[in-house]
PDB file of C-alpha atoms in Angstrom:
ATOM      1  CA  MET A   1     -11.099 -45.621  41.537  1.00  0.00           C
ATOM      2  CA  LEU A   2      -9.550 -48.148  39.141  1.00  0.00           C
ATOM      3  CA  ILE A   3      -6.171 -48.080  40.904  1.00  0.00           C
ATOM      4  CA  THR A   4      -7.830 -48.698  44.264  1.00  0.00           C
ATOM      5  CA  SER A   5      -9.860 -51.557  42.793  1.00  0.00           C
ATOM      6  CA  ILE A   6      -6.723 -53.171  41.375  1.00  0.00           C
ATOM      7  CA  GLY A   7      -4.978 -53.013  44.734  1.00  0.00           C
ATOM      8  CA  GLN A   8      -7.927 -54.397  46.688  1.00  0.00           C
ATOM      9  CA  GLY A   9      -8.609 -57.008  44.023  1.00  0.00           C
ATOM     10  CA  LEU A  10      -5.041 -58.310  44.294  1.00  0.00           C
ATOM     11  CA  LEU A  11      -5.421 -58.615  48.071  1.00  0.00           C
ATOM     12  CA  TRP A  12      -8.641 -60.603  47.604  1.00  0.00           C
ATOM     13  CA  ALA A  13      -7.192 -62.705  44.772  1.00  0.00           C
ATOM     14  CA  PRO A  14      -5.785 -65.495  47.021  1.00  0.00           C
ATOM     15  CA  LEU A  15      -9.292 -65.982  48.428  1.00  0.00           C
ATOM     16  CA  VAL A  16     -10.731 -66.265  44.905  1.00  0.00           C
ATOM     17  CA  ILE A  17      -8.001 -68.738  43.963  1.00  0.00           C
ATOM     18  CA  GLY A  18      -8.783 -70.771  47.080  1.00  0.00           C
ATOM     19  CA  VAL A  19     -12.486 -70.889  46.245  1.00  0.00           C
ATOM     20  CA  PHE A  20     -11.552 -71.851  42.674  1.00  0.00           C
ATOM     21  CA  LEU A  21      -9.527 -74.822  43.898  1.00  0.00           C
ATOM     22  CA  THR A  22     -12.406 -76.421  45.770  1.00  0.00           C
ATOM     23  CA  PHE A  23     -15.250 -75.214  43.561  1.00  0.00           C
ATOM     24  CA  ARG A  24     -13.709 -75.982  40.160  1.00  0.00           C
ATOM     25  CA  ILE A  25     -10.817 -78.390  40.691  1.00  0.00           C
ATOM     26  CA  LEU A  26     -12.425 -80.614  43.346  1.00  0.00           C
ATOM     27  CA  ASP A  27     -16.055 -79.757  42.516  1.00  0.00           C
ATOM     28  CA  ILE A  28     -16.789 -79.193  46.224  1.00  0.00           C
ATOM     29  CA  PRO A  29     -18.786 -76.270  47.637  1.00  0.00           C
ATOM     30  CA  ASP A  30     -16.650 -75.531  50.693  1.00  0.00           C
ATOM     31  CA  LEU A  31     -18.199 -73.252  53.293  1.00  0.00           C
ATOM     32  CA  THR A  32     -15.095 -73.337  55.476  1.00  0.00           C
ATOM     33  CA  THR A  33     -14.202 -70.113  53.655  1.00  0.00           C
ATOM     34  CA  GLU A  34     -16.223 -67.967  56.029  1.00  0.00           C
ATOM     35  CA  GLY A  35     -14.261 -69.323  58.986  1.00  0.00           C
ATOM     36  CA  SER A  36     -10.763 -69.670  57.533  1.00  0.00           C
ATOM     37  CA  PHE A  37     -10.731 -66.092  56.183  1.00  0.00           C
ATOM     38  CA  PRO A  38     -11.096 -64.438  59.616  1.00  0.00           C
ATOM     39  CA  LEU A  39      -8.860 -67.173  61.068  1.00  0.00           C
ATOM     40  CA  GLY A  40      -5.994 -66.007  58.859  1.00  0.00           C
ATOM     41  CA  ALA A  41      -6.647 -62.430  59.921  1.00  0.00           C
ATOM     42  CA  ALA A  42      -6.874 -63.324  63.608  1.00  0.00           C
ATOM     43  CA  VAL A  43      -3.677 -65.399  63.663  1.00  0.00           C
ATOM     44  CA  THR A  44      -1.732 -62.803  61.668  1.00  0.00           C
ATOM     45  CA  VAL A  45      -2.772 -59.825  63.782  1.00  0.00           C
ATOM     46  CA  SER A  46      -2.233 -61.699  67.053  1.00  0.00           C
ATOM     47  CA  ALA A  47       1.218 -62.851  65.908  1.00  0.00           C
ATOM     48  CA  MET A  48       2.195 -59.324  64.879  1.00  0.00           C
ATOM     49  CA  ILE A  49       1.071 -57.919  68.233  1.00  0.00           C
ATOM     50  CA  SER A  50       3.134 -60.573  70.011  1.00  0.00           C
ATOM     51  CA  GLY A  51       6.248 -59.386  68.179  1.00  0.00           C
ATOM     52  CA  GLN A  52       6.402 -61.419  64.968  1.00  0.00           C
ATOM     53  CA  SER A  53       7.192 -59.716  61.673  1.00  0.00           C
ATOM     54  CA  ALA A  54       4.466 -59.221  59.080  1.00  0.00           C
ATOM     55  CA  VAL A  55       5.996 -61.871  56.799  1.00  0.00           C
ATOM     56  CA  VAL A  56       6.179 -64.535  59.520  1.00  0.00           C
ATOM     57  CA  ALA A  57       2.707 -63.603  60.803  1.00  0.00           C
ATOM     58  CA  SER A  58       1.236 -63.915  57.307  1.00  0.00           C
ATOM     59  CA  LEU A  59       2.811 -67.348  56.884  1.00  0.00           C
ATOM     60  CA  LEU A  60       1.363 -68.388  60.243  1.00  0.00           C
ATOM     61  CA  GLY A  61      -2.051 -67.241  59.022  1.00  0.00           C
ATOM     62  CA  PHE A  62      -1.600 -69.358  55.895  1.00  0.00           C
ATOM     63  CA  LEU A  63      -0.685 -72.422  57.971  1.00  0.00           C
ATOM     64  CA  ALA A  64      -3.679 -71.868  60.242  1.00  0.00           C
ATOM     65  CA  GLY A  65      -5.919 -71.922  57.174  1.00  0.00           C
ATOM     66  CA  CYS A  66      -4.296 -75.184  56.074  1.00  0.00           C
ATOM     67  CA  VAL A  67      -5.138 -76.697  59.463  1.00  0.00           C
ATOM     68  CA  ALA A  68      -8.757 -75.560  59.108  1.00  0.00           C
ATOM     69  CA  GLY A  69      -8.883 -77.144  55.646  1.00  0.00           C
ATOM     70  CA  TRP A  70      -7.408 -80.355  57.060  1.00  0.00           C
ATOM     71  CA  VAL A  71     -10.214 -80.541  59.634  1.00  0.00           C
ATOM     72  CA  THR A  72     -12.870 -80.119  56.943  1.00  0.00           C
ATOM     73  CA  GLY A  73     -11.121 -82.695  54.754  1.00  0.00           C
ATOM     74  CA  VAL A  74     -11.044 -85.247  57.556  1.00  0.00           C
ATOM     75  CA  LEU A  75     -14.726 -84.694  58.314  1.00  0.00           C
ATOM     76  CA  ASP A  76     -15.508 -85.118  54.614  1.00  0.00           C
ATOM     77  CA  THR A  77     -13.327 -88.113  53.740  1.00  0.00           C
ATOM     78  CA  LYS A  78     -12.755 -90.058  56.959  1.00  0.00           C
ATOM     79  CA  LEU A  79     -16.078 -89.471  58.715  1.00  0.00           C
ATOM     80  CA  HIS A  80     -17.982 -89.439  55.408  1.00  0.00           C
ATOM     81  CA  MET A  81     -19.908 -86.272  56.145  1.00  0.00           C
ATOM     82  CA  PRO A  82     -21.424 -84.355  53.211  1.00  0.00           C
ATOM     83  CA  SER A  83     -19.002 -81.649  52.103  1.00  0.00           C
ATOM     84  CA  LEU A  84     -21.509 -78.886  52.839  1.00  0.00           C
ATOM     85  CA  LEU A  85     -22.071 -80.139  56.380  1.00  0.00           C
ATOM     86  CA  ALA A  86     -18.348 -80.598  56.960  1.00  0.00           C
ATOM     87  CA  GLY A  87     -17.686 -77.007  55.889  1.00  0.00           C
ATOM     88  CA  ILE A  88     -20.513 -75.673  58.043  1.00  0.00           C
ATOM     89  CA  LEU A  89     -19.262 -77.531  61.124  1.00  0.00           C
ATOM     90  CA  THR A  90     -15.710 -76.290  60.675  1.00  0.00           C
ATOM     91  CA  MET A  91     -16.901 -72.748  59.978  1.00  0.00           C
ATOM     92  CA  THR A  92     -19.032 -72.792  63.131  1.00  0.00           C
ATOM     93  CA  GLY A  93     -16.208 -74.145  65.265  1.00  0.00           C
ATOM     94  CA  LEU A  94     -13.769 -71.586  63.896  1.00  0.00           C
ATOM     95  CA  TYR A  95     -15.901 -68.763  65.291  1.00  0.00           C
ATOM     96  CA  SER A  96     -14.938 -69.813  68.818  1.00  0.00           C
ATOM     97  CA  VAL A  97     -11.371 -70.504  67.753  1.00  0.00           C
ATOM     98  CA  ASN A  98     -11.034 -67.010  66.311  1.00  0.00           C
ATOM     99  CA  MET A  99     -12.420 -65.496  69.503  1.00  0.00           C
ATOM    100  CA  HIS A 100      -9.848 -67.379  71.576  1.00  0.00           C
ATOM    101  CA  VAL A 101      -7.026 -66.382  69.222  1.00  0.00           C
ATOM    102  CA  MET A 102      -7.899 -62.679  69.332  1.00  0.00           C
ATOM    103  CA  GLY A 103      -9.233 -62.560  72.888  1.00  0.00           C
ATOM    104  CA  LYS A 104     -12.003 -60.205  71.802  1.00  0.00           C
ATOM    105  CA  SER A 105     -14.162 -59.530  68.767  1.00  0.00           C
ATOM    106  CA  ASN A 106     -11.941 -56.823  67.267  1.00  0.00           C
ATOM    107  CA  VAL A 107      -8.175 -56.382  67.502  1.00  0.00           C
ATOM    108  CA  PRO A 108      -6.539 -53.280  65.952  1.00  0.00           C
ATOM    109  CA  LEU A 109      -3.006 -53.089  64.613  1.00  0.00           C
ATOM    110  CA  LEU A 110      -1.459 -50.206  66.528  1.00  0.00           C
ATOM    111  CA  ASN A 111       1.979 -49.045  65.385  1.00  0.00           C
ATOM    112  CA  GLN A 112       2.703 -52.442  63.844  1.00  0.00           C
ATOM    113  CA  LYS A 113       4.844 -52.752  60.720  1.00  0.00           C
ATOM    114  CA  VAL A 114       2.654 -54.318  58.014  1.00  0.00           C
ATOM    115  CA  LEU A 115       3.819 -55.622  54.638  1.00  0.00           C
ATOM    116  CA  THR A 116       3.298 -52.307  52.864  1.00  0.00           C
ATOM    117  CA  ASN A 117       5.641 -50.605  55.354  1.00  0.00           C
ATOM    118  CA  TYR A 118       8.579 -52.513  53.852  1.00  0.00           C
ATOM    119  CA  LEU A 119       8.192 -50.361  50.733  1.00  0.00           C
ATOM    120  CA  PRO A 120       9.408 -46.741  50.438  1.00  0.00           C
ATOM    121  CA  ALA A 121       7.225 -44.359  52.430  1.00  0.00           C
ATOM    122  CA  THR A 122       7.216 -41.884  49.545  1.00  0.00           C
ATOM    123  CA  TRP A 123       5.090 -44.245  47.463  1.00  0.00           C
ATOM    124  CA  SER A 124       1.332 -43.846  47.585  1.00  0.00           C
ATOM    125  CA  VAL A 125      -0.782 -46.261  49.600  1.00  0.00           C
ATOM    126  CA  ASP A 126      -2.478 -47.565  46.445  1.00  0.00           C
ATOM    127  CA  LEU A 127       0.883 -48.291  44.803  1.00  0.00           C
ATOM    128  CA  GLN A 128       2.139 -50.062  47.929  1.00  0.00           C
ATOM    129  CA  THR A 129      -1.040 -52.149  48.048  1.00  0.00           C
ATOM    130  CA  ILE A 130      -0.742 -53.110  44.379  1.00  0.00           C
ATOM    131  CA  ILE A 131       2.892 -54.170  44.740  1.00  0.00           C
ATOM    132  CA  VAL A 132       2.286 -56.237  47.886  1.00  0.00           C
ATOM    133  CA  GLY A 133      -0.824 -57.834  46.403  1.00  0.00           C
ATOM    134  CA  ALA A 134       0.913 -58.539  43.096  1.00  0.00           C
ATOM    135  CA  VAL A 135       3.945 -60.130  44.781  1.00  0.00           C
ATOM    136  CA  VAL A 136       1.905 -62.366  47.109  1.00  0.00           C
ATOM    137  CA  THR A 137      -0.602 -63.345  44.417  1.00  0.00           C
ATOM    138  CA  GLY A 138       2.213 -63.945  41.932  1.00  0.00           C
ATOM    139  CA  VAL A 139       3.938 -66.292  44.387  1.00  0.00           C
ATOM    140  CA  VAL A 140       0.676 -68.167  44.994  1.00  0.00           C
ATOM    141  CA  ILE A 141       0.036 -68.575  41.255  1.00  0.00           C
ATOM    142  CA  ALA A 142       3.636 -69.647  40.566  1.00  0.00           C
ATOM    143  CA  VAL A 143       3.531 -72.293  43.305  1.00  0.00           C
ATOM    144  CA  LEU A 144       0.168 -73.620  42.122  1.00  0.00           C
ATOM    145  CA  ILE A 145       1.301 -73.784  38.479  1.00  0.00           C
ATOM    146  CA  TRP A 146       4.342 -75.767  39.608  1.00  0.00           C
ATOM    147  CA  LEU A 147       2.167 -77.996  41.815  1.00  0.00           C
ATOM    148  CA  PHE A 148      -0.260 -78.875  39.027  1.00  0.00           C
ATOM    149  CA  LYS A 149       2.640 -79.941  36.808  1.00  0.00           C
ATOM    150  CA  THR A 150       3.787 -82.520  39.344  1.00  0.00           C
ATOM    151  CA  ARG A 151       2.399 -86.024  39.840  1.00  0.00           C
ATOM    152  CA  LEU A 152       0.756 -84.833  43.058  1.00  0.00           C
ATOM    153  CA  GLY A 153      -1.029 -81.966  41.359  1.00  0.00           C
ATOM    154  CA  LEU A 154      -2.138 -84.114  38.433  1.00  0.00           C
ATOM    155  CA  SER A 155      -3.535 -86.640  40.908  1.00  0.00           C
ATOM    156  CA  LEU A 156      -5.411 -83.819  42.627  1.00  0.00           C
ATOM    157  CA  MET A 157      -7.001 -82.693  39.354  1.00  0.00           C
ATOM    158  CA  ALA A 158      -7.816 -86.273  38.381  1.00  0.00           C
ATOM    159  CA  THR A 159      -9.552 -86.792  41.726  1.00  0.00           C
ATOM    160  CA  GLY A 160     -11.738 -83.770  41.096  1.00  0.00           C
ATOM    161  CA  ASP A 161     -12.570 -84.879  37.541  1.00  0.00           C
ATOM    162  CA  ASN A 162     -13.376 -88.544  38.272  1.00  0.00           C
ATOM    163  CA  PRO A 163     -12.864 -89.871  41.808  1.00  0.00           C
ATOM    164  CA  ALA A 164     -13.890 -93.443  40.950  1.00  0.00           C
ATOM    165  CA  MET A 165     -11.501 -93.735  38.014  1.00  0.00           C
ATOM    166  CA  SER A 166      -8.723 -92.069  40.011  1.00  0.00           C
ATOM    167  CA  ALA A 167      -9.140 -94.582  42.838  1.00  0.00           C
ATOM    168  CA  ALA A 168      -9.136 -97.420  40.315  1.00  0.00           C
ATOM    169  CA  ASN A 169      -5.764 -96.183  39.032  1.00  0.00           C
ATOM    170  CA  GLY A 170      -4.194 -96.257  42.474  1.00  0.00           C
ATOM    171  CA  ILE A 171      -4.657 -92.624  43.528  1.00  0.00           C
ATOM    172  CA  TYR A 172      -5.410 -92.101  47.207  1.00  0.00           C
ATOM    173  CA  THR A 173      -8.407 -89.883  46.579  1.00  0.00           C
ATOM    174  CA  ASP A 174      -9.053 -89.137  50.247  1.00  0.00           C
ATOM    175  CA  ARG A 175      -5.552 -87.721  50.594  1.00  0.00           C
ATOM    176  CA  MET A 176      -5.994 -85.648  47.467  1.00  0.00           C
ATOM    177  CA  VAL A 177      -9.285 -84.202  48.726  1.00  0.00           C
ATOM    178  CA  ILE A 178      -7.712 -83.332  52.076  1.00  0.00           C
ATOM    179  CA  LEU A 179      -4.780 -81.727  50.271  1.00  0.00           C
ATOM    180  CA  GLY A 180      -7.178 -79.680  48.150  1.00  0.00           C
ATOM    181  CA  TYR A 181      -9.008 -78.466  51.244  1.00  0.00           C
ATOM    182  CA  MET A 182      -5.724 -77.514  52.912  1.00  0.00           C
ATOM    183  CA  VAL A 183      -4.281 -75.575  49.973  1.00  0.00           C
ATOM    184  CA  SER A 184      -7.597 -73.857  49.319  1.00  0.00           C
ATOM    185  CA  ASN A 185      -8.172 -72.685  52.880  1.00  0.00           C
ATOM    186  CA  GLY A 186      -4.515 -71.761  53.250  1.00  0.00           C
ATOM    187  CA  CYS A 187      -4.880 -69.348  50.335  1.00  0.00           C
ATOM    188  CA  ILE A 188      -8.134 -68.023  51.781  1.00  0.00           C
ATOM    189  CA  ALA A 189      -6.538 -67.434  55.187  1.00  0.00           C
ATOM    190  CA  LEU A 190      -3.602 -65.709  53.484  1.00  0.00           C
ATOM    191  CA  SER A 191      -6.053 -63.330  51.846  1.00  0.00           C
ATOM    192  CA  GLY A 192      -7.574 -62.679  55.269  1.00  0.00           C
ATOM    193  CA  ALA A 193      -4.092 -61.849  56.559  1.00  0.00           C
ATOM    194  CA  LEU A 194      -3.550 -59.341  53.747  1.00  0.00           C
ATOM    195  CA  ILE A 195      -6.948 -57.706  54.214  1.00  0.00           C
ATOM    196  CA  ALA A 196      -6.424 -57.412  57.969  1.00  0.00           C
ATOM    197  CA  GLN A 197      -3.109 -55.622  57.421  1.00  0.00           C
ATOM    198  CA  SER A 198      -4.698 -53.366  54.797  1.00  0.00           C
ATOM    199  CA  ASN A 199      -7.634 -52.481  57.061  1.00  0.00           C
ATOM    200  CA  GLY A 200      -5.502 -52.189  60.189  1.00  0.00           C
ATOM    201  CA  TYR A 201      -7.546 -54.621  62.277  1.00  0.00           C
ATOM    202  CA  ALA A 202      -8.971 -58.133  62.517  1.00  0.00           C
ATOM    203  CA  ASP A 203     -12.680 -58.561  63.232  1.00  0.00           C
ATOM    204  CA  ILE A 204     -14.639 -61.656  64.142  1.00  0.00           C
ATOM    205  CA  GLY A 205     -17.307 -60.885  61.539  1.00  0.00           C
ATOM    206  CA  MET A 206     -15.054 -60.102  58.590  1.00  0.00           C
ATOM    207  CA  GLY A 207     -15.645 -63.530  57.058  1.00  0.00           C
ATOM    208  CA  ILE A 208     -19.396 -63.076  56.608  1.00  0.00           C
ATOM    209  CA  GLY A 209     -20.257 -63.234  52.913  1.00  0.00           C
ATOM    210  CA  THR A 210     -16.757 -64.165  51.735  1.00  0.00           C
ATOM    211  CA  ILE A 211     -18.009 -67.320  50.014  1.00  0.00           C
ATOM    212  CA  VAL A 212     -20.342 -65.162  47.915  1.00  0.00           C
ATOM    213  CA  ILE A 213     -17.478 -62.792  47.100  1.00  0.00           C
ATOM    214  CA  GLY A 214     -15.287 -65.724  46.107  1.00  0.00           C
ATOM    215  CA  LEU A 215     -17.901 -67.421  43.933  1.00  0.00           C
ATOM    216  CA  ALA A 216     -18.896 -64.190  42.209  1.00  0.00           C
ATOM    217  CA  SER A 217     -15.262 -63.372  41.454  1.00  0.00           C
ATOM    218  CA  VAL A 218     -14.639 -66.893  40.119  1.00  0.00           C
ATOM    219  CA  LEU A 219     -17.598 -66.695  37.753  1.00  0.00           C
ATOM    220  CA  VAL A 220     -16.760 -63.158  36.630  1.00  0.00           C
ATOM    221  CA  GLY A 221     -13.179 -64.212  35.939  1.00  0.00           C
ATOM    222  CA  GLU A 222     -14.327 -67.184  33.859  1.00  0.00           C
ATOM    223  CA  ILE A 223     -16.539 -64.919  31.768  1.00  0.00           C
ATOM    224  CA  PHE A 224     -13.704 -62.558  30.842  1.00  0.00           C
ATOM    225  CA  LEU A 225     -10.801 -65.025  30.698  1.00  0.00           C
ATOM    226  CA  HIS A 226     -11.472 -68.696  30.130  1.00  0.00           C
ATOM    227  CA  GLY A 227      -9.084 -71.384  28.963  1.00  0.00           C
ATOM    228  CA  ARG A 228      -7.755 -74.860  29.598  1.00  0.00           C
ATOM    229  CA  GLN A 229      -4.250 -73.987  30.713  1.00  0.00           C
ATOM    230  CA  MET A 230      -3.875 -73.581  34.457  1.00  0.00           C
ATOM    231  CA  TRP A 231      -2.016 -70.265  34.278  1.00  0.00           C
ATOM    232  CA  VAL A 232      -4.847 -68.813  32.188  1.00  0.00           C
ATOM    233  CA  ARG A 233      -7.467 -70.009  34.646  1.00  0.00           C
ATOM    234  CA  LEU A 234      -5.586 -68.677  37.661  1.00  0.00           C
ATOM    235  CA  THR A 235      -5.001 -65.349  35.926  1.00  0.00           C
ATOM    236  CA  GLY A 236      -8.728 -65.251  35.241  1.00  0.00           C
ATOM    237  CA  MET A 237      -9.361 -65.575  38.975  1.00  0.00           C
ATOM    238  CA  VAL A 238      -7.170 -62.544  39.638  1.00  0.00           C
ATOM    239  CA  LEU A 239      -8.947 -60.618  36.900  1.00  0.00           C
ATOM    240  CA  GLY A 240     -12.316 -61.633  38.355  1.00  0.00           C
ATOM    241  CA  ALA A 241     -11.305 -60.364  41.792  1.00  0.00           C
ATOM    242  CA  ILE A 242     -10.238 -57.013  40.348  1.00  0.00           C
ATOM    243  CA  ILE A 243     -13.403 -56.613  38.256  1.00  0.00           C
ATOM    244  CA  TYR A 244     -15.573 -57.571  41.211  1.00  0.00           C
ATOM    245  CA  ARG A 245     -13.926 -54.990  43.474  1.00  0.00           C
ATOM    246  CA  PHE A 246     -14.256 -52.405  40.707  1.00  0.00           C
ATOM    247  CA  LEU A 247     -18.005 -53.096  40.459  1.00  0.00           C
ATOM    248  CA  LEU A 248     -18.377 -52.633  44.210  1.00  0.00           C
ATOM    249  CA  THR A 249     -16.324 -49.420  44.078  1.00  0.00           C
ATOM    250  CA  VAL A 250     -18.518 -48.079  41.285  1.00  0.00           C
ATOM    251  CA  ALA A 251     -21.634 -48.973  43.286  1.00  0.00           C
ATOM    252  CA  MET A 252     -20.331 -47.101  46.315  1.00  0.00           C
ATOM    253  CA  GLY A 253     -19.490 -44.158  44.077  1.00  0.00           C
ATOM    254  CA  LEU A 254     -23.092 -44.133  42.869  1.00  0.00           C
ATOM    255  CA  GLY A 255     -24.317 -43.686  46.409  1.00  0.00           C
ATOM    256  CA  PHE A 256     -24.960 -47.230  47.620  1.00  0.00           C
ATOM    257  CA  PRO A 257     -24.529 -47.400  51.404  1.00  0.00           C
ATOM    258  CA  VAL A 258     -21.840 -49.684  52.802  1.00  0.00           C
ATOM    259  CA  ASP A 259     -24.491 -51.757  54.567  1.00  0.00           C
ATOM    260  CA  ASP A 260     -25.889 -52.813  51.173  1.00  0.00           C
ATOM    261  CA  LEU A 261     -22.627 -54.238  49.826  1.00  0.00           C
ATOM    262  CA  LYS A 262     -23.524 -57.792  50.886  1.00  0.00           C
ATOM    263  CA  ILE A 263     -26.831 -57.799  49.028  1.00  0.00           C
ATOM    264  CA  LEU A 264     -25.073 -56.170  46.084  1.00  0.00           C
ATOM    265  CA  SER A 265     -22.541 -59.000  46.125  1.00  0.00           C
ATOM    266  CA  ALA A 266     -25.367 -61.522  46.078  1.00  0.00           C
ATOM    267  CA  GLY A 267     -26.980 -59.648  43.192  1.00  0.00           C
ATOM    268  CA  ILE A 268     -23.758 -59.741  41.164  1.00  0.00           C
ATOM    269  CA  LEU A 269     -23.544 -63.497  41.769  1.00  0.00           C
ATOM    270  CA  VAL A 270     -27.125 -63.998  40.558  1.00  0.00           C
ATOM    271  CA  VAL A 271     -26.423 -61.982  37.416  1.00  0.00           C
ATOM    272  CA  VAL A 272     -23.243 -63.829  36.462  1.00  0.00           C
ATOM    273  CA  ILE A 273     -25.005 -67.162  36.986  1.00  0.00           C
ATOM    274  CA  CYS A 274     -28.129 -66.256  35.015  1.00  0.00           C
ATOM    275  CA  LEU A 275     -26.503 -64.463  32.077  1.00  0.00           C
ATOM    276  CA  PRO A 276     -24.886 -67.556  30.509  1.00  0.00           C
ATOM    277  CA  ILE A 277     -28.124 -69.521  30.901  1.00  0.00           C
ATOM    278  CA  LEU A 278     -30.192 -66.801  29.243  1.00  0.00           C
ATOM    279  CA  ARG A 279     -27.566 -66.415  26.525  1.00  0.00           C
ATOM    280  CA  THR A 280     -27.676 -70.164  25.806  1.00  0.00           C
ATOM    281  CA  LYS A 281     -31.474 -70.110  25.608  1.00  0.00           C
ATOM    282  CA  TYR A 282     -31.360 -67.181  23.198  1.00  0.00           C
ATOM    283  CA  ARG A 283     -28.804 -68.870  20.976  1.00  0.00           C
ATOM    284  CA  THR A 284     -30.824 -72.079  20.958  1.00  0.00           C
ATOM    285  CA  ARG A 285     -33.955 -70.180  19.959  1.00  0.00           C
ATOM    286  CA  GLN A 286     -32.118 -68.368  17.169  1.00  0.00           C
ATOM    287  CA  GLN A 287     -30.650 -71.605  15.830  1.00  0.00           C
ATOM    288  CA  LEU A 288     -34.093 -73.182  15.829  1.00  0.00           C
ATOM    289  CA  LYS A 289     -35.553 -70.250  13.905  1.00  0.00           C
ATOM    290  CA  ARG A 290     -32.769 -70.381  11.321  1.00  0.00           C
ATOM    291  CA  TYR A 291     -33.255 -74.118  10.887  1.00  0.00           C
ATOM    292  CA  LEU A 292     -37.005 -73.773  10.425  1.00  0.00           C
ATOM    293  CA  LYS A 293     -36.439 -70.979   7.914  1.00  0.00           C
ATOM    294  CA  GLN A 294     -34.062 -73.176   5.932  1.00  0.00           C
ATOM    295  CA  ILE A 295     -36.575 -76.002   5.653  1.00  0.00           C
ATOM    296  CA  GLY A 296     -39.371 -73.578   4.749  1.00  0.00           C
ATOM    297  CA  ALA A 297     -41.386 -73.718   7.956  1.00  0.00           C
ATOM    298  CA  ASP A 298     -43.663 -70.772   8.728  1.00  0.00           C
ATOM    299  CA  GLU A 299     -43.843 -68.703  11.872  1.00  0.00           C
ATOM    300  CA  HIS A 300     -46.761 -70.728  13.265  1.00  0.00           C
ATOM    301  CA  GLU A 301     -44.713 -73.899  13.063  1.00  0.00           C
ATOM    302  CA  ALA A 302     -41.793 -72.099  14.652  1.00  0.00           C
ATOM    303  CA  GLU A 303     -43.978 -71.146  17.613  1.00  0.00           C
ATOM    304  CA  SER A 304     -45.352 -74.669  17.946  1.00  0.00           C
ATOM    305  CA  THR A 305     -41.890 -76.196  17.938  1.00  0.00           C
ATOM    306  CA  SER A 306     -40.377 -73.632  20.282  1.00  0.00           C
ATOM    307  CA  SER A 307     -41.327 -75.946  23.136  1.00  0.00           C
ATOM    308  CA  LEU A 308     -38.175 -77.850  22.230  1.00  0.00           C
ATOM    309  CA  ASN A 309     -36.294 -74.865  23.509  1.00  0.00           C
ATOM    310  CA  ARG A 310     -37.832 -75.243  26.943  1.00  0.00           C
ATOM    311  CA  GLN A 311     -36.918 -78.911  27.071  1.00  0.00           C
ATOM    312  CA  ALA A 312     -33.246 -78.117  26.601  1.00  0.00           C
ATOM    313  CA  SER A 313     -31.151 -77.881  29.704  1.00  0.00           C
ATOM    314  CA  PRO A 314     -28.466 -75.271  29.071  1.00  0.00           C
ATOM    315  CA  GLU A 315     -25.594 -75.432  31.446  1.00  0.00           C
ATOM    316  CA  GLY A 316     -24.395 -72.275  33.112  1.00  0.00           C
ATOM    317  CA  LEU A 317     -21.196 -71.361  34.850  1.00  0.00           C
ATOM    318  CA  LEU A 318     -22.059 -73.512  37.850  1.00  0.00           C
ATOM    319  CA  SER A 319     -21.784 -76.761  35.878  1.00  0.00           C
ATOM    320  CA  ARG A 320     -18.751 -79.007  36.026  1.00  0.00           C
ATOM    321  CA  ASP A 321     -18.253 -78.724  32.250  1.00  0.00           C
ATOM    322  CA  SER A 322     -17.407 -75.060  32.669  1.00  0.00           C
ATOM    323  CA  LYS A 323     -14.205 -76.167  34.299  1.00  0.00           C
TER     324      LYS A 323
END
């Protein structure tokens, strides 16, 4: 169960990293995810059927995701649409694009050589999946770590932190936002390409709920591994993807039907959002009680002043400061 979760988590890790880039770095809730994920799968499977190798097909899926991100970025920055609306429009348009790419709603990979087939056939499927996922995710993390050490990457992070100040210092913030959209959706489409090869097919509906999966994995990863250095944060995203897949695997082992996995994903997201808020409220209440005890206040006074606790506004994992 754990080995399977690690393998699947590594395949989903590029999607989580892509969601992290827009959600944390740019502070943009990008709904293009649910269109770019199946786009990567559709382009990859169609390219493989037409005779391209799995490596070339996966790269084409990545580039297709970058194009989808570019469209959303242009709608956001040049046409000044709200980011949510821009993502929704691109996601909606990509449904038709994916149908045209595949020609039908579901395209199987029949006798096609996928990435795992480049490894020795004597190895188990789980081991092959882990190695392929680890190599691809490792390359993605290495490239992103290098990117964020360059002037371009630093400008991208500065744009997400403070767009007004970045523009005042000569950074072309619109270009940085578009770049962030492109890299993010490229990673998401690459994850779709990996999942399609793992499942053996591309389906028009495989992107439904991926934004919830990505957000839940991001928040789970930040709970278990949180830091300021970029390599720590990206590693946390991989860890979050693995833990999230493990939770779903455990749920299925307990008898949850497959049809309930989407609502289970939403439930996990609610829990990881609410836990830090409840924990902050509890800590605030305990600090207030200790303070009142130090100054000699009685329990009645503690109850009367507990209203201060309700006036506080604890920030959970969805706040910008959690970046």
